[in-house]
Amino acid sequence: MGAQTLNAPIVTMASTPDGGGYWLVASDGGVFSFGDATFYGSTGAMHLNAPIVSAASTPDGGGYWLVASDGGVFSFGDATFYGSATTDINPLLVNELANTDGAQQVIVVDAPSAASTTATLYTFENDGTGWYQAFAPMPARDGENGWIAGSARHEGDGTTPEGIYPIGSTIYGTNPDPGTHFAYHQLVCGDWWDEDASSPRYNTFQHVACGTTPSFGGGSEALWTEGNAYPSMAVIDFNTPSTGPIGSGIFLHADLGVPTQGCVSLPYGDLVTVLKWLSPSLHPVVVMGPDSVIRSF
Protein backbone atom coordinates (compact mmCIF):
# COMPACT_ATOMS: atom_id res chain seq x y z
CA MET A 1 0.00 0.00 0.00
CA GLY A 2 3.04 2.25 0.09
CA ALA A 3 2.16 4.06 -3.13
CA GLN A 4 -1.48 4.63 -2.18
CA THR A 5 -3.11 7.36 -0.13
CA LEU A 6 -5.14 5.75 2.65
CA ASN A 7 -8.18 7.19 4.41
CA ALA A 8 -7.08 5.47 7.63
CA PRO A 9 -3.91 3.66 8.76
CA ILE A 10 -3.41 -0.08 8.37
CA VAL A 11 -3.79 -1.66 11.81
CA THR A 12 -3.88 -5.43 11.28
CA MET A 13 -3.66 -8.24 8.72
CA ALA A 14 -4.78 -11.82 8.19
CA SER A 15 -3.30 -14.52 5.95
CA THR A 16 -5.06 -17.08 3.78
CA PRO A 17 -4.86 -20.67 5.10
CA ASP A 18 -2.26 -21.73 2.53
CA GLY A 19 -0.12 -18.64 3.01
CA GLY A 20 -0.59 -17.69 -0.61
CA GLY A 21 -2.07 -14.28 0.16
CA TYR A 22 -3.21 -11.89 2.83
CA TRP A 23 -5.57 -9.07 3.69
CA LEU A 24 -4.42 -5.73 5.07
CA VAL A 25 -7.06 -3.99 7.18
CA ALA A 26 -7.30 -0.28 8.01
CA SER A 27 -8.79 1.24 11.16
CA ASP A 28 -11.89 2.35 9.21
CA GLY A 29 -12.44 -1.26 8.09
CA GLY A 30 -11.01 -0.84 4.61
CA VAL A 31 -9.74 -4.21 3.34
CA PHE A 32 -6.98 -4.70 0.74
CA SER A 33 -6.34 -8.18 -0.66
CA PHE A 34 -3.13 -9.58 -2.16
CA GLY A 35 -2.04 -12.93 -3.63
CA ASP A 36 -4.82 -15.53 -3.54
CA ALA A 37 -6.75 -13.61 -0.89
CA THR A 38 -10.25 -12.72 -2.15
CA PHE A 39 -11.99 -9.47 -1.28
CA TYR A 40 -15.37 -10.17 0.37
CA GLY A 41 -16.28 -6.72 1.60
CA SER A 42 -15.33 -4.07 4.13
CA THR A 43 -16.71 -1.50 6.56
CA GLY A 44 -14.92 1.33 4.79
CA ALA A 45 -18.19 3.01 3.76
CA MET A 46 -19.89 2.50 7.15
CA HIS A 47 -20.01 4.83 10.15
CA LEU A 48 -18.22 2.92 12.89
CA ASN A 49 -18.68 3.66 16.58
CA ALA A 50 -15.12 2.47 17.23
CA PRO A 51 -12.11 1.68 14.99
CA ILE A 52 -11.29 -1.75 13.63
CA VAL A 53 -8.36 -3.28 15.51
CA SER A 54 -8.19 -6.93 14.45
CA ALA A 55 -9.09 -9.41 11.70
CA ALA A 56 -9.26 -13.19 11.31
CA SER A 57 -9.74 -15.52 8.36
CA THR A 58 -12.14 -18.46 8.26
CA PRO A 59 -10.42 -21.88 8.11
CA ASP A 60 -11.15 -22.28 4.39
CA GLY A 61 -10.18 -18.70 3.49
CA GLY A 62 -13.68 -18.05 2.16
CA GLY A 63 -14.36 -15.12 4.49
CA TYR A 64 -13.14 -13.09 7.41
CA TRP A 65 -14.20 -11.23 10.53
CA LEU A 66 -13.26 -7.66 11.37
CA VAL A 67 -13.30 -6.67 15.05
CA ALA A 68 -13.65 -3.15 16.45
CA SER A 69 -12.21 -1.86 19.70
CA ASP A 70 -15.68 -1.70 21.28
CA GLY A 71 -16.21 -5.41 20.60
CA GLY A 72 -18.22 -4.97 17.43
CA VAL A 73 -17.84 -7.84 14.96
CA PHE A 74 -18.40 -7.62 11.19
CA SER A 75 -18.52 -10.81 9.10
CA PHE A 76 -17.86 -11.18 5.36
CA GLY A 77 -17.84 -14.05 2.87
CA ASP A 78 -18.60 -17.39 4.55
CA ALA A 79 -17.71 -16.04 8.00
CA THR A 80 -20.70 -16.52 10.31
CA PHE A 81 -21.77 -13.84 12.76
CA TYR A 82 -22.25 -15.33 16.23
CA GLY A 83 -22.63 -12.12 18.23
CA SER A 84 -20.57 -9.26 19.59
CA ALA A 85 -19.75 -7.50 22.83
CA THR A 86 -21.01 -4.05 21.85
CA THR A 87 -24.41 -4.37 23.51
CA ASP A 88 -22.78 -5.27 26.80
CA ILE A 89 -19.89 -2.78 26.61
CA ASN A 90 -21.30 0.44 25.23
CA PRO A 91 -24.87 0.53 23.92
CA LEU A 92 -25.76 3.72 22.08
CA LEU A 93 -28.14 5.83 24.12
CA VAL A 94 -30.34 6.43 21.08
CA ASN A 95 -31.01 2.68 20.85
CA GLU A 96 -32.34 2.74 24.42
CA LEU A 97 -34.92 5.46 23.75
CA ALA A 98 -38.57 4.46 23.71
CA ASN A 99 -39.29 6.68 20.73
CA THR A 100 -37.54 8.87 18.16
CA ASP A 101 -40.67 9.94 16.21
CA GLY A 102 -39.27 8.55 12.97
CA ALA A 103 -36.34 10.99 12.98
CA GLN A 104 -33.03 10.16 11.32
CA GLN A 105 -31.19 12.76 13.41
CA VAL A 106 -31.60 12.81 17.17
CA ILE A 107 -30.13 15.19 19.72
CA VAL A 108 -30.20 13.75 23.23
CA VAL A 109 -29.75 16.13 26.17
CA ASP A 110 -29.13 13.88 29.17
CA ALA A 111 -28.97 15.45 32.64
CA PRO A 112 -27.81 13.56 35.75
CA SER A 113 -30.86 14.58 37.81
CA ALA A 114 -34.04 16.64 37.73
CA ALA A 115 -32.34 19.38 39.75
CA SER A 116 -29.26 19.57 37.55
CA THR A 117 -28.47 22.70 35.55
CA THR A 118 -25.87 20.90 33.43
CA ALA A 119 -26.23 18.03 30.99
CA THR A 120 -24.46 16.14 28.23
CA LEU A 121 -25.62 16.60 24.65
CA TYR A 122 -25.30 13.67 22.24
CA THR A 123 -25.84 13.66 18.48
CA PHE A 124 -27.00 10.57 16.59
CA GLU A 125 -27.80 9.91 12.94
CA ASN A 126 -29.31 6.93 11.18
CA ASP A 127 -27.84 6.36 7.70
CA GLY A 128 -30.22 3.51 6.84
CA THR A 129 -27.98 0.79 8.25
CA GLY A 130 -28.35 1.87 11.86
CA TRP A 131 -27.58 4.61 14.35
CA TYR A 132 -24.14 6.08 14.88
CA GLN A 133 -22.85 8.90 17.05
CA ALA A 134 -22.17 11.92 14.86
CA PHE A 135 -19.90 13.88 17.23
CA ALA A 136 -18.24 13.46 20.61
CA PRO A 137 -20.49 14.29 23.59
CA MET A 138 -20.79 18.02 24.32
CA PRO A 139 -21.22 19.86 27.65
CA ALA A 140 -24.58 21.61 27.86
CA ARG A 141 -26.47 23.83 30.31
CA ASP A 142 -30.19 23.81 31.00
CA GLY A 143 -32.70 25.71 33.11
CA GLU A 144 -31.74 27.46 36.33
CA ASN A 145 -34.49 25.50 38.11
CA GLY A 146 -33.69 22.15 36.54
CA TRP A 147 -36.17 19.94 34.70
CA ILE A 148 -39.91 19.34 34.76
CA ALA A 149 -42.42 17.47 32.58
CA GLY A 150 -43.38 19.74 29.69
CA SER A 151 -47.08 19.72 30.56
CA ALA A 152 -46.33 20.80 34.15
CA ARG A 153 -44.34 23.91 33.21
CA HIS A 154 -45.58 27.47 33.36
CA GLU A 155 -44.30 30.56 31.62
CA GLY A 156 -41.13 31.95 33.17
CA ASP A 157 -40.54 29.20 35.74
CA GLY A 158 -36.89 28.69 34.73
CA THR A 159 -37.20 24.96 34.06
CA THR A 160 -36.34 23.02 30.94
CA PRO A 161 -39.19 20.85 29.60
CA GLU A 162 -38.64 17.10 29.55
CA GLY A 163 -39.77 15.29 26.41
CA ILE A 164 -39.22 14.82 22.69
CA TYR A 165 -39.57 17.83 20.39
CA PRO A 166 -38.88 18.66 16.73
CA ILE A 167 -36.42 21.31 15.59
CA GLY A 168 -38.19 24.41 14.27
CA SER A 169 -38.19 25.07 10.52
CA THR A 170 -36.07 28.24 10.73
CA ILE A 171 -32.71 28.86 12.40
CA TYR A 172 -32.16 32.43 13.64
CA GLY A 173 -29.13 34.44 14.63
CA THR A 174 -27.57 37.86 14.89
CA ASN A 175 -24.63 36.50 12.87
CA PRO A 176 -24.81 35.54 9.19
CA ASP A 177 -25.75 31.95 8.38
CA PRO A 178 -22.76 29.78 9.43
CA GLY A 179 -23.65 27.20 6.78
CA THR A 180 -26.85 25.55 7.98
CA HIS A 181 -29.18 23.38 5.90
CA PHE A 182 -32.31 24.98 7.35
CA ALA A 183 -33.94 28.24 6.33
CA TYR A 184 -31.93 30.94 8.10
CA HIS A 185 -33.06 34.38 9.24
CA GLN A 186 -30.43 36.89 10.31
CA LEU A 187 -32.00 38.92 13.09
CA VAL A 188 -32.66 42.64 12.60
CA CYS A 189 -34.15 45.43 14.67
CA GLY A 190 -37.81 44.65 15.36
CA ASP A 191 -37.43 40.85 15.51
CA TRP A 192 -39.14 39.50 18.63
CA TRP A 193 -40.19 36.23 20.20
CA ASP A 194 -43.69 36.67 21.59
CA GLU A 195 -43.64 35.31 25.15
CA ASP A 196 -46.85 36.97 26.31
CA ALA A 197 -49.17 34.13 27.36
CA SER A 198 -52.23 36.33 26.68
CA SER A 199 -51.18 37.08 23.10
CA PRO A 200 -52.84 35.26 20.18
CA ARG A 201 -49.33 34.88 18.70
CA TYR A 202 -47.84 33.45 21.90
CA ASN A 203 -44.63 31.47 21.37
CA THR A 204 -43.97 32.61 17.80
CA PHE A 205 -41.45 34.78 15.98
CA GLN A 206 -42.82 38.24 15.23
CA HIS A 207 -41.43 41.29 13.44
CA VAL A 208 -42.58 44.82 14.20
CA ALA A 209 -41.29 48.07 12.79
CA CYS A 210 -37.91 48.97 14.25
CA GLY A 211 -38.27 51.36 17.16
CA THR A 212 -41.93 50.62 17.84
CA THR A 213 -43.37 48.91 20.90
CA PRO A 214 -45.03 45.58 20.05
CA SER A 215 -48.62 44.88 21.06
CA PHE A 216 -47.49 41.85 23.05
CA GLY A 217 -45.68 42.22 26.37
CA GLY A 218 -44.81 39.80 29.14
CA GLY A 219 -41.26 38.51 28.93
CA SER A 220 -41.11 38.80 25.14
CA GLU A 221 -37.54 38.85 23.82
CA ALA A 222 -36.01 41.45 21.54
CA LEU A 223 -34.00 38.81 19.73
CA TRP A 224 -31.74 41.13 17.78
CA THR A 225 -30.31 42.52 21.04
CA GLU A 226 -29.23 39.08 22.31
CA GLY A 227 -26.11 38.55 20.21
CA ASN A 228 -24.18 36.83 22.98
CA ALA A 229 -26.81 34.13 23.38
CA TYR A 230 -28.20 34.09 19.85
CA PRO A 231 -25.33 34.47 17.36
CA SER A 232 -27.11 31.47 15.83
CA MET A 233 -29.77 29.35 17.46
CA ALA A 234 -32.32 26.66 16.73
CA VAL A 235 -35.88 26.61 18.00
CA ILE A 236 -36.87 23.57 20.05
CA ASP A 237 -40.56 23.19 19.16
CA PHE A 238 -41.93 22.90 22.69
CA ASN A 239 -45.54 24.13 23.07
CA THR A 240 -45.79 24.66 19.32
CA PRO A 241 -48.53 25.39 18.44
CA SER A 242 -49.30 26.67 21.91
CA THR A 243 -51.66 24.65 24.09
CA GLY A 244 -51.52 27.12 26.97
CA PRO A 245 -49.17 29.23 29.10
CA ILE A 246 -46.72 26.40 29.75
CA GLY A 247 -43.71 28.15 28.26
CA SER A 248 -42.23 29.75 25.18
CA GLY A 249 -38.95 30.51 23.49
CA ILE A 250 -37.14 27.24 24.20
CA PHE A 251 -34.01 27.46 22.08
CA LEU A 252 -30.70 25.68 21.49
CA HIS A 253 -28.33 28.61 21.82
CA ALA A 254 -24.82 29.71 22.81
CA ASP A 255 -23.59 29.17 26.36
CA LEU A 256 -23.24 32.30 28.51
CA GLY A 257 -21.48 30.49 31.36
CA VAL A 258 -24.58 30.30 33.57
CA PRO A 259 -27.77 28.18 33.63
CA THR A 260 -30.48 29.20 31.18
CA GLN A 261 -34.05 30.33 31.73
CA GLY A 262 -35.27 27.04 30.26
CA CYS A 263 -33.31 26.69 27.03
CA VAL A 264 -30.39 24.37 26.27
CA SER A 265 -27.05 26.04 25.66
CA LEU A 266 -23.75 24.84 24.19
CA PRO A 267 -20.28 26.35 23.82
CA TYR A 268 -20.39 28.40 20.63
CA GLY A 269 -18.10 26.14 18.59
CA ASP A 270 -20.15 23.07 19.51
CA LEU A 271 -23.37 24.96 18.74
CA VAL A 272 -22.21 25.82 15.22
CA THR A 273 -21.12 22.21 14.65
CA VAL A 274 -24.58 20.95 15.59
CA LEU A 275 -26.48 23.61 13.62
CA LYS A 276 -24.45 22.87 10.46
CA TRP A 277 -25.09 19.13 10.89
CA LEU A 278 -28.88 19.36 11.27
CA SER A 279 -30.80 18.60 8.09
CA PRO A 280 -34.56 19.19 7.64
CA SER A 281 -34.77 16.19 5.31
CA LEU A 282 -33.76 13.96 8.23
CA HIS A 283 -36.52 15.37 10.50
CA PRO A 284 -34.34 16.00 13.56
CA VAL A 285 -35.76 15.88 17.07
CA VAL A 286 -34.47 16.71 20.54
CA VAL A 287 -35.00 14.17 23.33
CA MET A 288 -34.18 15.80 26.64
CA GLY A 289 -34.53 15.34 30.36
CA PRO A 290 -32.96 13.71 33.42
CA ASP A 291 -31.32 10.34 32.85
CA SER A 292 -33.95 8.68 35.04
CA VAL A 293 -36.75 9.43 32.55
CA ILE A 294 -35.11 10.14 29.20
CA ARG A 295 -35.60 6.60 27.89
CA SER A 296 -39.35 6.69 28.49
CA PHE A 297 -40.69 9.44 26.21
PDB file of C-alpha atoms in Angstrom, residues 101-244:
ATOM      1  CA  ASP A 101     -40.669   9.942  16.211  1.00  0.00           C
ATOM      2  CA  GLY A 102     -39.273   8.554  12.967  1.00  0.00           C
ATOM      3  CA  ALA A 103     -36.337  10.985  12.978  1.00  0.00           C
ATOM      4  CA  GLN A 104     -33.029  10.157  11.318  1.00  0.00           C
ATOM      5  CA  GLN A 105     -31.190  12.758  13.408  1.00  0.00           C
ATOM      6  CA  VAL A 106     -31.598  12.807  17.172  1.00  0.00           C
ATOM      7  CA  ILE A 107     -30.127  15.192  19.723  1.00  0.00           C
ATOM      8  CA  VAL A 108     -30.197  13.752  23.234  1.00  0.00           C
ATOM      9  CA  VAL A 109     -29.746  16.127  26.171  1.00  0.00           C
ATOM     10  CA  ASP A 110     -29.129  13.877  29.174  1.00  0.00           C
ATOM     11  CA  ALA A 111     -28.970  15.455  32.642  1.00  0.00           C
ATOM     12  CA  PRO A 112     -27.814  13.561  35.747  1.00  0.00           C
ATOM     13  CA  SER A 113     -30.860  14.579  37.810  1.00  0.00           C
ATOM     14  CA  ALA A 114     -34.044  16.641  37.727  1.00  0.00           C
ATOM     15  CA  ALA A 115     -32.338  19.384  39.752  1.00  0.00           C
ATOM     16  CA  SER A 116     -29.260  19.566  37.546  1.00  0.00           C
ATOM     17  CA  THR A 117     -28.474  22.703  35.546  1.00  0.00           C
ATOM     18  CA  THR A 118     -25.866  20.901  33.431  1.00  0.00           C
ATOM     19  CA  ALA A 119     -26.229  18.027  30.994  1.00  0.00           C
ATOM     20  CA  THR A 120     -24.458  16.145  28.227  1.00  0.00           C
ATOM     21  CA  LEU A 121     -25.625  16.604  24.646  1.00  0.00           C
ATOM     22  CA  TYR A 122     -25.295  13.670  22.242  1.00  0.00           C
ATOM     23  CA  THR A 123     -25.842  13.656  18.477  1.00  0.00           C
ATOM     24  CA  PHE A 124     -26.998  10.572  16.587  1.00  0.00           C
ATOM     25  CA  GLU A 125     -27.800   9.914  12.943  1.00  0.00           C
ATOM     26  CA  ASN A 126     -29.306   6.925  11.177  1.00  0.00           C
ATOM     27  CA  ASP A 127     -27.839   6.357   7.704  1.00  0.00           C
ATOM     28  CA  GLY A 128     -30.216   3.513   6.845  1.00  0.00           C
ATOM     29  CA  THR A 129     -27.976   0.787   8.248  1.00  0.00           C
ATOM     30  CA  GLY A 130     -28.347   1.866  11.857  1.00  0.00           C
ATOM     31  CA  TRP A 131     -27.585   4.605  14.348  1.00  0.00           C
ATOM     32  CA  TYR A 132     -24.144   6.083  14.878  1.00  0.00           C
ATOM     33  CA  GLN A 133     -22.847   8.895  17.050  1.00  0.00           C
ATOM     34  CA  ALA A 134     -22.170  11.923  14.859  1.00  0.00           C
ATOM     35  CA  PHE A 135     -19.895  13.876  17.227  1.00  0.00           C
ATOM     36  CA  ALA A 136     -18.240  13.465  20.606  1.00  0.00           C
ATOM     37  CA  PRO A 137     -20.485  14.291  23.585  1.00  0.00           C
ATOM     38  CA  MET A 138     -20.791  18.018  24.318  1.00  0.00           C
ATOM     39  CA  PRO A 139     -21.217  19.864  27.647  1.00  0.00           C
ATOM     40  CA  ALA A 140     -24.582  21.608  27.864  1.00  0.00           C
ATOM     41  CA  ARG A 141     -26.466  23.830  30.315  1.00  0.00           C
ATOM     42  CA  ASP A 142     -30.187  23.813  30.998  1.00  0.00           C
ATOM     43  CA  GLY A 143     -32.699  25.710  33.112  1.00  0.00           C
ATOM     44  CA  GLU A 144     -31.736  27.457  36.332  1.00  0.00           C
ATOM     45  CA  ASN A 145     -34.486  25.502  38.110  1.00  0.00           C
ATOM     46  CA  GLY A 146     -33.690  22.148  36.535  1.00  0.00           C
ATOM     47  CA  TRP A 147     -36.173  19.942  34.699  1.00  0.00           C
ATOM     48  CA  ILE A 148     -39.913  19.335  34.761  1.00  0.00           C
ATOM     49  CA  ALA A 149     -42.415  17.473  32.580  1.00  0.00           C
ATOM     50  CA  GLY A 150     -43.385  19.741  29.694  1.00  0.00           C
ATOM     51  CA  SER A 151     -47.077  19.715  30.556  1.00  0.00           C
ATOM     52  CA  ALA A 152     -46.334  20.802  34.146  1.00  0.00           C
ATOM     53  CA  ARG A 153     -44.341  23.913  33.207  1.00  0.00           C
ATOM     54  CA  HIS A 154     -45.584  27.468  33.360  1.00  0.00           C
ATOM     55  CA  GLU A 155     -44.299  30.565  31.623  1.00  0.00           C
ATOM     56  CA  GLY A 156     -41.126  31.950  33.172  1.00  0.00           C
ATOM     57  CA  ASP A 157     -40.538  29.200  35.742  1.00  0.00           C
ATOM     58  CA  GLY A 158     -36.887  28.692  34.733  1.00  0.00           C
ATOM     59  CA  THR A 159     -37.195  24.958  34.061  1.00  0.00           C
ATOM     60  CA  THR A 160     -36.336  23.017  30.938  1.00  0.00           C
ATOM     61  CA  PRO A 161     -39.186  20.845  29.598  1.00  0.00           C
ATOM     62  CA  GLU A 162     -38.640  17.100  29.548  1.00  0.00           C
ATOM     63  CA  GLY A 163     -39.773  15.293  26.407  1.00  0.00           C
ATOM     64  CA  ILE A 164     -39.219  14.820  22.688  1.00  0.00           C
ATOM     65  CA  TYR A 165     -39.571  17.833  20.392  1.00  0.00           C
ATOM     66  CA  PRO A 166     -38.880  18.656  16.727  1.00  0.00           C
ATOM     67  CA  ILE A 167     -36.419  21.313  15.595  1.00  0.00           C
ATOM     68  CA  GLY A 168     -38.191  24.407  14.274  1.00  0.00           C
ATOM     69  CA  SER A 169     -38.186  25.072  10.525  1.00  0.00           C
ATOM     70  CA  THR A 170     -36.069  28.245  10.733  1.00  0.00           C
ATOM     71  CA  ILE A 171     -32.715  28.858  12.399  1.00  0.00           C
ATOM     72  CA  TYR A 172     -32.159  32.425  13.638  1.00  0.00           C
ATOM     73  CA  GLY A 173     -29.132  34.439  14.631  1.00  0.00           C
ATOM     74  CA  THR A 174     -27.568  37.864  14.890  1.00  0.00           C
ATOM     75  CA  ASN A 175     -24.627  36.500  12.873  1.00  0.00           C
ATOM     76  CA  PRO A 176     -24.806  35.541   9.193  1.00  0.00           C
ATOM     77  CA  ASP A 177     -25.751  31.953   8.385  1.00  0.00           C
ATOM     78  CA  PRO A 178     -22.761  29.777   9.431  1.00  0.00           C
ATOM     79  CA  GLY A 179     -23.652  27.198   6.777  1.00  0.00           C
ATOM     80  CA  THR A 180     -26.847  25.545   7.979  1.00  0.00           C
ATOM     81  CA  HIS A 181     -29.184  23.378   5.897  1.00  0.00           C
ATOM     82  CA  PHE A 182     -32.312  24.983   7.350  1.00  0.00           C
ATOM     83  CA  ALA A 183     -33.939  28.243   6.328  1.00  0.00           C
ATOM     84  CA  TYR A 184     -31.926  30.940   8.105  1.00  0.00           C
ATOM     85  CA  HIS A 185     -33.064  34.381   9.244  1.00  0.00           C
ATOM     86  CA  GLN A 186     -30.427  36.892  10.313  1.00  0.00           C
ATOM     87  CA  LEU A 187     -31.998  38.925  13.087  1.00  0.00           C
ATOM     88  CA  VAL A 188     -32.661  42.635  12.604  1.00  0.00           C
ATOM     89  CA  CYS A 189     -34.152  45.429  14.671  1.00  0.00           C
ATOM     90  CA  GLY A 190     -37.806  44.655  15.360  1.00  0.00           C
ATOM     91  CA  ASP A 191     -37.430  40.847  15.507  1.00  0.00           C
ATOM     92  CA  TRP A 192     -39.141  39.502  18.631  1.00  0.00           C
ATOM     93  CA  TRP A 193     -40.188  36.228  20.196  1.00  0.00           C
ATOM     94  CA  ASP A 194     -43.693  36.675  21.585  1.00  0.00           C
ATOM     95  CA  GLU A 195     -43.644  35.314  25.147  1.00  0.00           C
ATOM     96  CA  ASP A 196     -46.848  36.975  26.312  1.00  0.00           C
ATOM     97  CA  ALA A 197     -49.165  34.131  27.356  1.00  0.00           C
ATOM     98  CA  SER A 198     -52.234  36.335  26.680  1.00  0.00           C
ATOM     99  CA  SER A 199     -51.184  37.081  23.103  1.00  0.00           C
ATOM    100  CA  PRO A 200     -52.841  35.261  20.176  1.00  0.00           C
ATOM    101  CA  ARG A 201     -49.334  34.881  18.703  1.00  0.00           C
ATOM    102  CA  TYR A 202     -47.837  33.451  21.899  1.00  0.00           C
ATOM    103  CA  ASN A 203     -44.628  31.473  21.367  1.00  0.00           C
ATOM    104  CA  THR A 204     -43.973  32.613  17.800  1.00  0.00           C
ATOM    105  CA  PHE A 205     -41.446  34.776  15.981  1.00  0.00           C
ATOM    106  CA  GLN A 206     -42.815  38.245  15.226  1.00  0.00           C
ATOM    107  CA  HIS A 207     -41.428  41.288  13.437  1.00  0.00           C
ATOM    108  CA  VAL A 208     -42.579  44.817  14.200  1.00  0.00           C
ATOM    109  CA  ALA A 209     -41.295  48.075  12.785  1.00  0.00           C
ATOM    110  CA  CYS A 210     -37.906  48.973  14.248  1.00  0.00           C
ATOM    111  CA  GLY A 211     -38.273  51.359  17.165  1.00  0.00           C
ATOM    112  CA  THR A 212     -41.929  50.622  17.838  1.00  0.00           C
ATOM    113  CA  THR A 213     -43.375  48.906  20.896  1.00  0.00           C
ATOM    114  CA  PRO A 214     -45.027  45.577  20.054  1.00  0.00           C
ATOM    115  CA  SER A 215     -48.616  44.880  21.063  1.00  0.00           C
ATOM    116  CA  PHE A 216     -47.485  41.850  23.050  1.00  0.00           C
ATOM    117  CA  GLY A 217     -45.678  42.216  26.370  1.00  0.00           C
ATOM    118  CA  GLY A 218     -44.807  39.797  29.143  1.00  0.00           C
ATOM    119  CA  GLY A 219     -41.262  38.511  28.931  1.00  0.00           C
ATOM    120  CA  SER A 220     -41.106  38.802  25.141  1.00  0.00           C
ATOM    121  CA  GLU A 221     -37.544  38.852  23.822  1.00  0.00           C
ATOM    122  CA  ALA A 222     -36.011  41.453  21.535  1.00  0.00           C
ATOM    123  CA  LEU A 223     -34.001  38.806  19.735  1.00  0.00           C
ATOM    124  CA  TRP A 224     -31.742  41.132  17.776  1.00  0.00           C
ATOM    125  CA  THR A 225     -30.307  42.518  21.044  1.00  0.00           C
ATOM    126  CA  GLU A 226     -29.229  39.085  22.310  1.00  0.00           C
ATOM    127  CA  GLY A 227     -26.110  38.551  20.209  1.00  0.00           C
ATOM    128  CA  ASN A 228     -24.175  36.832  22.977  1.00  0.00           C
ATOM    129  CA  ALA A 229     -26.808  34.127  23.382  1.00  0.00           C
ATOM    130  CA  TYR A 230     -28.200  34.094  19.847  1.00  0.00           C
ATOM    131  CA  PRO A 231     -25.330  34.468  17.363  1.00  0.00           C
ATOM    132  CA  SER A 232     -27.107  31.472  15.825  1.00  0.00           C
ATOM    133  CA  MET A 233     -29.772  29.346  17.463  1.00  0.00           C
ATOM    134  CA  ALA A 234     -32.319  26.655  16.731  1.00  0.00           C
ATOM    135  CA  VAL A 235     -35.882  26.606  17.999  1.00  0.00           C
ATOM    136  CA  ILE A 236     -36.875  23.568  20.050  1.00  0.00           C
ATOM    137  CA  ASP A 237     -40.557  23.189  19.164  1.00  0.00           C
ATOM    138  CA  PHE A 238     -41.934  22.900  22.688  1.00  0.00           C
ATOM    139  CA  ASN A 239     -45.535  24.125  23.070  1.00  0.00           C
ATOM    140  CA  THR A 240     -45.786  24.655  19.320  1.00  0.00           C
ATOM    141  CA  PRO A 241     -48.525  25.387  18.440  1.00  0.00           C
ATOM    142  CA  SER A 242     -49.301  26.668  21.910  1.00  0.00           C
ATOM    143  CA  THR A 243     -51.659  24.651  24.092  1.00  0.00           C
ATOM    144  CA  GLY A 244     -51.519  27.118  26.974  1.00  0.00           C
TER     145      GLY A 244
END
